[in-house]
Coordinates of C-alpha atoms in Angstrom, one line a residue:
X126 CA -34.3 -24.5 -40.2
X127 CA -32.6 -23.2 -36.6
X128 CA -30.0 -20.8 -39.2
X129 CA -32.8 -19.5 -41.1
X130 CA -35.6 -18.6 -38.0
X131 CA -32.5 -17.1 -36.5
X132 CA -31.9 -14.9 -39.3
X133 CA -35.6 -13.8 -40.0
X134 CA -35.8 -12.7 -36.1
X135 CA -33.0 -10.6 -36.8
X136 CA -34.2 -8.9 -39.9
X137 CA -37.7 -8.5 -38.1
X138 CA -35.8 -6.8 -34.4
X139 CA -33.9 -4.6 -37.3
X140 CA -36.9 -2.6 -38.4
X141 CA -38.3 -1.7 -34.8
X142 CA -38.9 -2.5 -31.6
X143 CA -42.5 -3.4 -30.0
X144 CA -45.0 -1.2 -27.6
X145 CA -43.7 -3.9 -25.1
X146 CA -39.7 -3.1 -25.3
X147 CA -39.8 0.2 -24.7
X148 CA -39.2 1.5 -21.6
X149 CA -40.7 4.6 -19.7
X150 CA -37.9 6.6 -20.9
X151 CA -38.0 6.1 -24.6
X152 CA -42.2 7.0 -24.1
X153 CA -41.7 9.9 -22.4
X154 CA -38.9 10.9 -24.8
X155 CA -41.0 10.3 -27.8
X156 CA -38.9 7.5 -29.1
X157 CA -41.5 4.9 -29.7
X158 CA -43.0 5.4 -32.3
X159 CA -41.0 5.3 -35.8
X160 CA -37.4 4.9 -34.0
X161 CA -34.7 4.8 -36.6
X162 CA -32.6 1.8 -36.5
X163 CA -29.3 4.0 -35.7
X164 CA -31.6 5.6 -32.2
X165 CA -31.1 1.6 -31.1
X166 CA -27.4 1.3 -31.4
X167 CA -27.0 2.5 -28.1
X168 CA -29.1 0.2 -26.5
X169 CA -27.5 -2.7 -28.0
X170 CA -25.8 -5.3 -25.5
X171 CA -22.1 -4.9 -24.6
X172 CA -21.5 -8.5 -24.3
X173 CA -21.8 -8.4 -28.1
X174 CA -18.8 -6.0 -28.4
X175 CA -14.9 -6.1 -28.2
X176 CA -13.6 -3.7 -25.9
X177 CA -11.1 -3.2 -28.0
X178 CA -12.5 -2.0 -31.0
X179 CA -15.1 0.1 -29.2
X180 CA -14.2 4.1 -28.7
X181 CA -15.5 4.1 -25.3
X182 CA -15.2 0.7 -23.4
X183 CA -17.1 -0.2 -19.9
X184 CA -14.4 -0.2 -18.3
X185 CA -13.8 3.8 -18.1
X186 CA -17.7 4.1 -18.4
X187 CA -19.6 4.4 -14.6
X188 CA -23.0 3.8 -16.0
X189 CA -21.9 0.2 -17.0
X190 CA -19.7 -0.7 -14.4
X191 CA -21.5 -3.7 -13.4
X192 CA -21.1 -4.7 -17.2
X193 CA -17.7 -5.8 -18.7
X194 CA -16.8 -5.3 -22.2
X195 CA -15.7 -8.8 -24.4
X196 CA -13.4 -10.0 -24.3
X197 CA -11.7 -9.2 -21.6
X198 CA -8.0 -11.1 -20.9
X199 CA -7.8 -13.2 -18.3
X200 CA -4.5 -11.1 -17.1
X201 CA -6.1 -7.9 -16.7
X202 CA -9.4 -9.2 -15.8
X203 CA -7.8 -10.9 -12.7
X204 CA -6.5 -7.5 -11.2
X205 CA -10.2 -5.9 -11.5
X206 CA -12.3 -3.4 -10.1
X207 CA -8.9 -2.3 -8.2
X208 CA -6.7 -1.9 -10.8
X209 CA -8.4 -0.2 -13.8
X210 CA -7.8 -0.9 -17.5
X211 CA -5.0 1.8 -19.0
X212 CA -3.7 1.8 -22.5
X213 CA -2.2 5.2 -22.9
X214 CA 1.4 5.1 -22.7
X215 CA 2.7 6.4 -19.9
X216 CA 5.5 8.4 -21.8
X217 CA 2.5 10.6 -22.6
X218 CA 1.5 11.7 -19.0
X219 CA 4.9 11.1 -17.2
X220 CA 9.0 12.2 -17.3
X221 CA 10.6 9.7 -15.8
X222 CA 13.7 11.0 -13.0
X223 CA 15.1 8.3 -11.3
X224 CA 15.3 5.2 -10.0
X225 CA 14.0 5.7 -6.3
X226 CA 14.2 1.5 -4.8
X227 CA 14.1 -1.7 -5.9
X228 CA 11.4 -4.4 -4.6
X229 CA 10.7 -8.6 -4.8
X230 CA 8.0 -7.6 -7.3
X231 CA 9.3 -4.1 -8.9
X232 CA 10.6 -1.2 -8.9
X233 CA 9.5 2.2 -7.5
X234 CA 10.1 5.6 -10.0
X235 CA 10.6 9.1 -9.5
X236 CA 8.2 10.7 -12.2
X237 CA 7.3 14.3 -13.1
X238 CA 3.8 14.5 -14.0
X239 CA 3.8 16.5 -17.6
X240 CA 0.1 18.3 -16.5
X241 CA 0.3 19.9 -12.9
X242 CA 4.6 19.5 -13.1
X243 CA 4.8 18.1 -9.5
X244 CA 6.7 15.2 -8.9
X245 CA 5.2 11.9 -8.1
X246 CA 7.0 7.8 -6.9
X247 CA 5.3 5.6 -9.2
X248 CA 5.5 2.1 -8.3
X249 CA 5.3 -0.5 -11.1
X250 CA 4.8 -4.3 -9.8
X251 CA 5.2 -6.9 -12.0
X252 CA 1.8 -8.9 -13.1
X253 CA 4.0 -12.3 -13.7
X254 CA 5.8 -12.1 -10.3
X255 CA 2.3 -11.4 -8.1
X256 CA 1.0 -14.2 -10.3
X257 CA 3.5 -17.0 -9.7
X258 CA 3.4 -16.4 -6.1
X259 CA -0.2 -16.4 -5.6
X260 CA -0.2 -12.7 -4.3
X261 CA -3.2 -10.9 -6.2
X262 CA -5.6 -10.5 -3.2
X263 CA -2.7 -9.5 -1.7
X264 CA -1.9 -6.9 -4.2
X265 CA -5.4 -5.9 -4.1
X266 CA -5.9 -5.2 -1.2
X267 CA -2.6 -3.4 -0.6
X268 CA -4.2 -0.1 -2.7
X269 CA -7.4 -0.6 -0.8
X270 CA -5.6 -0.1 2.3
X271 CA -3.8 3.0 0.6
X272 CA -6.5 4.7 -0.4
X273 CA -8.6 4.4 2.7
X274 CA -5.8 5.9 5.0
X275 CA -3.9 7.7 2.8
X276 CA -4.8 11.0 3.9
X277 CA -3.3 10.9 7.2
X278 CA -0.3 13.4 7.8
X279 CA 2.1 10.9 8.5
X280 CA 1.2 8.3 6.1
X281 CA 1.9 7.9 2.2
X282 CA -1.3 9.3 0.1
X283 CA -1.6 6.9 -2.9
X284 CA -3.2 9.4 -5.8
X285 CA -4.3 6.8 -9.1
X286 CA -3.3 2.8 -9.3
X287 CA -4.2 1.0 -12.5
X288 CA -2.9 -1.6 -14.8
X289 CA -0.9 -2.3 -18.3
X290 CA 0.2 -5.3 -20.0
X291 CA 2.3 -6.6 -17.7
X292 CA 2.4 -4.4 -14.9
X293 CA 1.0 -3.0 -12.1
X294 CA 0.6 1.1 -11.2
X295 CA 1.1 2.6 -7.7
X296 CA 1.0 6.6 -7.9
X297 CA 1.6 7.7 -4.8
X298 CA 3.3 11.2 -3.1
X299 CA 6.8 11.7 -3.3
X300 CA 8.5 12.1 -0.4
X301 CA 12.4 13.6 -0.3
X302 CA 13.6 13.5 2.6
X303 CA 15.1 10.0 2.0
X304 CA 14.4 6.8 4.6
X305 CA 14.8 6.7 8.7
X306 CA 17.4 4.1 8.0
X307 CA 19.4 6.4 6.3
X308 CA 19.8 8.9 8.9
X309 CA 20.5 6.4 11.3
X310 CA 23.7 5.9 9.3
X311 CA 24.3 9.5 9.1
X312 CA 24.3 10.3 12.7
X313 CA 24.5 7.1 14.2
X314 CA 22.3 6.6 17.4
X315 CA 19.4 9.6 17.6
X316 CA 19.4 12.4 20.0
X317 CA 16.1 11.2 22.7
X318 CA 14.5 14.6 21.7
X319 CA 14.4 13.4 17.6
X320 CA 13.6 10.0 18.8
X321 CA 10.6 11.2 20.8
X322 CA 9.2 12.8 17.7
X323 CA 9.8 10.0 15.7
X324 CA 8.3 7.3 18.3
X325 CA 5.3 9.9 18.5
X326 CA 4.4 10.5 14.7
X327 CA 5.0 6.8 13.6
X328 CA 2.6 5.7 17.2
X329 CA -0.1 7.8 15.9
X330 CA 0.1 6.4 12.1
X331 CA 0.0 2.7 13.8
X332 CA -3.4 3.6 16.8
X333 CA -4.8 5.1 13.4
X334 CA -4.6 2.0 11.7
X335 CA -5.5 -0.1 14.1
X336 CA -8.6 2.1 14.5
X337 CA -8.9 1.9 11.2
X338 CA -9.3 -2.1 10.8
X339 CA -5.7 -3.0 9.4
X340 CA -2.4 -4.5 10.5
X341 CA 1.0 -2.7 9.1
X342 CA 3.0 -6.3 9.9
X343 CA 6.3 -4.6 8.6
X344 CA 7.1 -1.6 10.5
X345 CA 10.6 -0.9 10.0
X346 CA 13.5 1.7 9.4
X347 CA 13.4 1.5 5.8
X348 CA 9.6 1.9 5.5
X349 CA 9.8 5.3 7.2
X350 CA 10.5 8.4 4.6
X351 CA 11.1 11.9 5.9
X352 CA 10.1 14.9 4.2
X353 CA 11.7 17.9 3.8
X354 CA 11.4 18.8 7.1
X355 CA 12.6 15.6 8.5
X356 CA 9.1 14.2 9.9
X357 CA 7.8 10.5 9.1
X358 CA 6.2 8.9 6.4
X359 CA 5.1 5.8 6.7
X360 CA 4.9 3.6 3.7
X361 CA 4.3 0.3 2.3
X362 CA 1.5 -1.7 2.9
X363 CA 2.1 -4.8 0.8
X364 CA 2.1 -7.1 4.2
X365 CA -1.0 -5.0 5.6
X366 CA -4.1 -6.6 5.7
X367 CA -7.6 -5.9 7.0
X368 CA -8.0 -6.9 10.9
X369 CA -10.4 -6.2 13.6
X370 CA -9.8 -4.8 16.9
X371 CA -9.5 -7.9 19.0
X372 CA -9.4 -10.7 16.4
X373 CA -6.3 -13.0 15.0
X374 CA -4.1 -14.2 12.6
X375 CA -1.6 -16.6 11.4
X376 CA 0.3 -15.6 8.3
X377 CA 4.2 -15.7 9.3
X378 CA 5.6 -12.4 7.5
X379 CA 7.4 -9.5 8.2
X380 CA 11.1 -8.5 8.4
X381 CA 13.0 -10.9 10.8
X382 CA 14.7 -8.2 13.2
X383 CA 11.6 -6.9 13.5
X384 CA 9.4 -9.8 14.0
X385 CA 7.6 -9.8 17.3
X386 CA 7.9 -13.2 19.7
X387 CA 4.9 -14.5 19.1
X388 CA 4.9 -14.6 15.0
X389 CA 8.4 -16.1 15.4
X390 CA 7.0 -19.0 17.7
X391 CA 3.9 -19.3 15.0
X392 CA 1.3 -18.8 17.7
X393 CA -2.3 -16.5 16.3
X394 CA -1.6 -12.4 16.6
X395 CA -3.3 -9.2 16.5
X396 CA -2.0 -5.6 16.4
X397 CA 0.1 -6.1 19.4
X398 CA 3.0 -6.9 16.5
X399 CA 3.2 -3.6 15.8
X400 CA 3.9 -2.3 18.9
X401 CA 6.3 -4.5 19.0
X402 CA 8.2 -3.7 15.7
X403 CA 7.8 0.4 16.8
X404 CA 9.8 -1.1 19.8
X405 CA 13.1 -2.6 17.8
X406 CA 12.5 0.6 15.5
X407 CA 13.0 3.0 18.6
X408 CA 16.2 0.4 20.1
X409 CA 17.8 1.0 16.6
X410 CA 17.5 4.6 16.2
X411 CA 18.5 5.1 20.1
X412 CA 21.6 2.9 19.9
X413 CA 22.0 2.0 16.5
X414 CA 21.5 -1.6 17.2
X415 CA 18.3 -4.2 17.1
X416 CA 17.6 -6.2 20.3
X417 CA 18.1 -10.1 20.4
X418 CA 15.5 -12.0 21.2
X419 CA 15.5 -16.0 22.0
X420 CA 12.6 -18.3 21.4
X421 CA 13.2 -21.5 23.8
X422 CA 11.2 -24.7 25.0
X423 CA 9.0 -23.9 27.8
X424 CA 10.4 -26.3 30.7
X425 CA 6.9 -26.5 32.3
X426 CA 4.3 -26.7 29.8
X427 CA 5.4 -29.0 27.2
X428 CA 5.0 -28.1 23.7
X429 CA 4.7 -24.1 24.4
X430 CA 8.1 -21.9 23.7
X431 CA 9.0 -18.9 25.9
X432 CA 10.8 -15.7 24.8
X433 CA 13.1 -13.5 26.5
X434 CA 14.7 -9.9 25.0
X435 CA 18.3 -8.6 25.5
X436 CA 18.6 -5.3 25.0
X437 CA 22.3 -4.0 23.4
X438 CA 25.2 -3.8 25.9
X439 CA 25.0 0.3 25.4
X440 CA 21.3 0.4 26.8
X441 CA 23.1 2.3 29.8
X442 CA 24.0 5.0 27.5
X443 CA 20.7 6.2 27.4
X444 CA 18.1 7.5 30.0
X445 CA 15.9 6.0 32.6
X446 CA 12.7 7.2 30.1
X447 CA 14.2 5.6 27.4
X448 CA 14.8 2.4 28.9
X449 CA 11.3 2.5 30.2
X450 CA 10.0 2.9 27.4
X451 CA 11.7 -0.2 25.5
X452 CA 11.2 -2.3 28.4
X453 CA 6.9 -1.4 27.7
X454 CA 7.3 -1.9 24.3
X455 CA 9.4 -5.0 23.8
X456 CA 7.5 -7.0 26.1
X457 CA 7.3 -10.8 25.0
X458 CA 3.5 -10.8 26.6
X459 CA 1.7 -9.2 24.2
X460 CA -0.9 -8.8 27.1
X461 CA 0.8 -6.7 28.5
X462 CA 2.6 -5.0 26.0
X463 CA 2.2 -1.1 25.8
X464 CA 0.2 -1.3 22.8
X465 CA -1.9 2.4 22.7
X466 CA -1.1 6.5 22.6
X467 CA -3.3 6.5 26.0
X468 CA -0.8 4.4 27.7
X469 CA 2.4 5.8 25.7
X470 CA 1.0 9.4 27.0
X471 CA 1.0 7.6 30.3
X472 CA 4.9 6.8 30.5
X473 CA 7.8 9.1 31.4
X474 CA 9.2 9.0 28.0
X475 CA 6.2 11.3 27.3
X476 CA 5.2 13.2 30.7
X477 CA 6.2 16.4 29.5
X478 CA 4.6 16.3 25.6
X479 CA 1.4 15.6 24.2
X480 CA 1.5 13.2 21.5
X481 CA -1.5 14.9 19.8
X482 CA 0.3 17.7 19.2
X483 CA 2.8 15.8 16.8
X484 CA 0.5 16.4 14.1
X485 CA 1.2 20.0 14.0
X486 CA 4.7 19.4 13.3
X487 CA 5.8 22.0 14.4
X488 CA 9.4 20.7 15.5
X489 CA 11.9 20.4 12.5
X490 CA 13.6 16.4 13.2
X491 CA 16.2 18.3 10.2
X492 CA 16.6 21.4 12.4
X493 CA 17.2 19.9 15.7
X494 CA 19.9 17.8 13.8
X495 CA 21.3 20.5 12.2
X496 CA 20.9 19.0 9.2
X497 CA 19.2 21.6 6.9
X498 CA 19.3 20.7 2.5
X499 CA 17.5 17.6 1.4
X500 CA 19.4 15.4 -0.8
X501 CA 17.5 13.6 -3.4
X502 CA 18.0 9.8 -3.7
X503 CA 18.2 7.9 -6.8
X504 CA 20.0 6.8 -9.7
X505 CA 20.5 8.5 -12.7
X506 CA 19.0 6.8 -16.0
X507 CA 19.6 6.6 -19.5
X508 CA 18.2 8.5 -22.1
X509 CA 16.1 5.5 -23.8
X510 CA 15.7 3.4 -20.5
X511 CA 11.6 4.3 -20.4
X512 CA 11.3 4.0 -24.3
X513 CA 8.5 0.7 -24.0
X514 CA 8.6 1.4 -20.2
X515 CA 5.5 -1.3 -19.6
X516 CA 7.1 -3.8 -21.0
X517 CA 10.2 -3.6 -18.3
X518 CA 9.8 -6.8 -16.0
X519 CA 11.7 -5.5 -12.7
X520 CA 14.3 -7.2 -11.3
X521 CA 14.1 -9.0 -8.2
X522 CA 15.7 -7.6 -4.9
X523 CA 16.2 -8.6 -1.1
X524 CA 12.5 -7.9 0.5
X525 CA 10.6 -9.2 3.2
X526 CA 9.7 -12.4 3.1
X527 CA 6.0 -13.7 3.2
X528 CA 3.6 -16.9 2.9
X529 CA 1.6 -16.9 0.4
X530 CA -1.6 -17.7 2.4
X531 CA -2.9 -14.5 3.9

C-alpha cells in the first residue's frame, strides 16, 4: 500500500501545482495558473540529481551555492568551497614549459596560458599525499591566505586554484628572476646596499602580514623569487596560518636554520618568528653563512632552556650598521626582539632611507649587481610528459618539515 500511495502522489504533483505552492514570483509572473509540466523542471530539487549527468552542476552555479549536487565524491567534496570542482582538461587552457621546483606534496609548472598568452607557475599538489598526512585545512587555508594578500607588490598574487581527480591547482604569477638563494651563490655574500633593499621589501611583506592576521613560519632564501628587475617575491604560504596580533601558538615547523629559539625549545610563539627568520635570511646574504644557535638547560630555573647566537667568524667583515642590525634581529628574547618597520626605520642600518619608499622600486637589486639578462629556470620536458597530466602523482622532494597538528 506505502509503493502505491507513493506513486499516486506522484502522478497527482505531475499535473500541477496548488494555489499554496506557488510563490510570489510565479503569481506575479503569471505562472500559476495552467503551468505546463516542463515550466516545473526547473524548480525540481537538486538533491535528486547527479552532478554528473547534469549540463550545469551547482557547483559552477552562484545561485545554488549553498546546495551541492549528488553525488558528490568524498575526495573532492573534502577540498570544498576552496578548491572548486574542474573537469576540463587542462591541455585545453594551458602549454606546459617547464619544470620550475619540486615540493613534499608536488610539483610547481611553468605554463603558457593559451587565451591572454602570458605565462603563469601552476602548482599541482597531490590529493593522496595532503590526505595521508592529515594536511587539508592546511591546504585550505594556504589559498585563503593567498588570495587575501596576494596583491601586495612584494608578495606572490595567486590568480584561480581548483581541483581534479587527484590533484590540487595553484595558479599563481610567474616570477623569472629565479630565487634569493640563487644569487647568493652567484655572488657570494651581498653588497650592504642590495642587502638593505632586500631586508626592506621582504620587512614590509612580513609587518603586512602580521597586520594582516597571519604568520609566514618559513621565511627563507629559497622562498624569495626576484623578478626581472631583481626585487623580492615572497612566496609560499603552506606553513602560514591565520594568527592575531598578540596571540600564540605551538605547532613546531619551519626550516631548521631558520627556526627561531623559542620554536626550537617548544615554548608558545607569535610573529616574533619571523623576525627572527628575516634575521638568519639577512646573516646569509651578508656573509653567506647562517648563525649557530645553542639551546641549553637553564642552570637557575629548572626545567626552562636558554639560548645564545654566534654569529660567523667573518661578522667583522661587515659594518657597524650591519652588525647592529643582526644583533636587533637575532635576539633570543623575543621581547625584545626588533620585530616592526617603526623600529627597523629607527636603527642605523636604515637612518639614511625610508623603508616606505621600497615600494616604488625604484632601485634595480640586478643593476647595482651588474647583473643585467634574466635567465629562466627549469627543466626541459618531453613532448608527451603532460599527455593525462592530472593523473601525474608528484614525486616527493626535501621540504620543510611540519606537524600535522596546526
Amino acid at each position: 500500500m506505502g509503493n502505491s500511495n507513493t506513486s499516486i502522489k506522484k502522478k497527482h504533483y505531475s499535473r500541477g501545482q496548488y494555489a499554496s505552492q506557488f510563490s510570489l514570483n510565479d503569481i506575479l509572473g503569471g505562472r500559476c495558473i495552467g503551468t505546463p509540466e516542463y515550466d516545473c523542471e526547473p524548480y525540481r530539487p537538486w538533491s535528486r540529481i547527479s552532478r554528473r549527468s547534469w549540463s550545469v552542476g551547482t557547483l559552477n552555479d552562484p545561485f545554488n551555492v549553498s546546495k551541492t549536487a549528488w553525488p558528490v565524491p568524498r575526495f573532492e567534496a573534502i577540498f570544498l568551497p576552496e578548491f572548486t570542482v574542474r573537469e576540463e582538461p587542462l591541455k585545453n587552457e594551458y602549454k606546459f614549459l617547464d619544470i620550475i621546483s619540486n615540493g613534499a606534496y608536488g610539483r610547481v609548472y611553468k605554463v603558457l596560458k593559451n587565451k591572454v598568452d602570458e605565462i603563469y607557475a601552476l602548482k599541482a599538489i597531490s590529493k593522496a599525499k595532503i590526505v595521508a598526512e592529515n594536511a587539508i585545512y592546511q591546504a585550505k587555508q594556504e589559498v585563503s591566505i593567498q588570495r587575501a594578500v596576494g596583491h601586495h607588490p612584494f608578495i606572490v598574487k595567486a590568480s584561480h586554484h581548483w581541483q581534479g581527480r587527484k590533484t590540487l591547482y595553484i595558479l599563481t604569477d610567474f616570477v623569472g628572476g629565479g630565487e634569493l638563494f640563487s644569487l647568493v651563490e652567484e655572488f657570494g655574500c651581498l653588497p650592504e646596499n642590495v642587502v638593505r633593499i632586500y631586508v626592506a621589501e621582504i620587512a614590509l611583506a612580513i609587518d603586512f602580514l602580521h597586520n594582516a592576521g597571519i604568520i609566514h613560519r618559513d621565511i627563507k632564501a629559497t622562498n624569495v623569487l626576484l623578478n626581472d628587475e631583481g626585487h623580492a617575491i615572497l612566496i609560499d604560504f603552506g606553513l602560514s596560518k591565520w594568527l592575531r596580533p598578540t596571540h600564540r601558538t605551538g605547532t613546531f615547523c619551519g626550516t631548521l636554520e631558520y627556526m627561531a629559539p623559542e620554536i626550537l625549545k617548544r615554548e608558545y610563539y607569535g610573529h616574533e618568528v619571523d623576525w627572527w627568520s628575516l634575521g638568519v635570511l639577512t646573516c646569509f646574504l651578508l656573509l653567506n653563512e647562517y648563525p649557530i644557535i645553542r639551546i641549553v638547560d637553564d642552570p637557575i630555573e629548572e626545567g626552562m632552556k636558554s639560548s645564545s647566537v654566534n654569529l660567523p667568524s667573518n661578522v667583522e667583515n661587515i659594518s657597524a650598521g650591519c652588525k647592529d642590525l643582526l644583533k636587533r634581529l637575532l635576539n633570543p628574547n623575543p621581547r625584545m626582539r626588533l620585530k616592526s618597520i617603526r623600529g627597523l626605520q629607527r636603527i642605523a642600518f636604515f637612518m639614511s632611507c625610508d623603508i616606505q619608499t621600497y615600494t616604488l622600486k625604484q632601485v634595480s637589486p640586478f643593476r647595482l649587481l651588474g647583473k643585467e639578462t634574466v635567465q629562466s629556470s627549469g627543466m626541459h620536458l618531453e613532448k608527451d610528459e603532460f599527455y593525462d597530466f592530472d593523473s601525474i602523482i608528484a614525486g616527493s622532494t626535501n621540504r620543510t618539515w611540519t606537524s600535522s597538528s596546526r
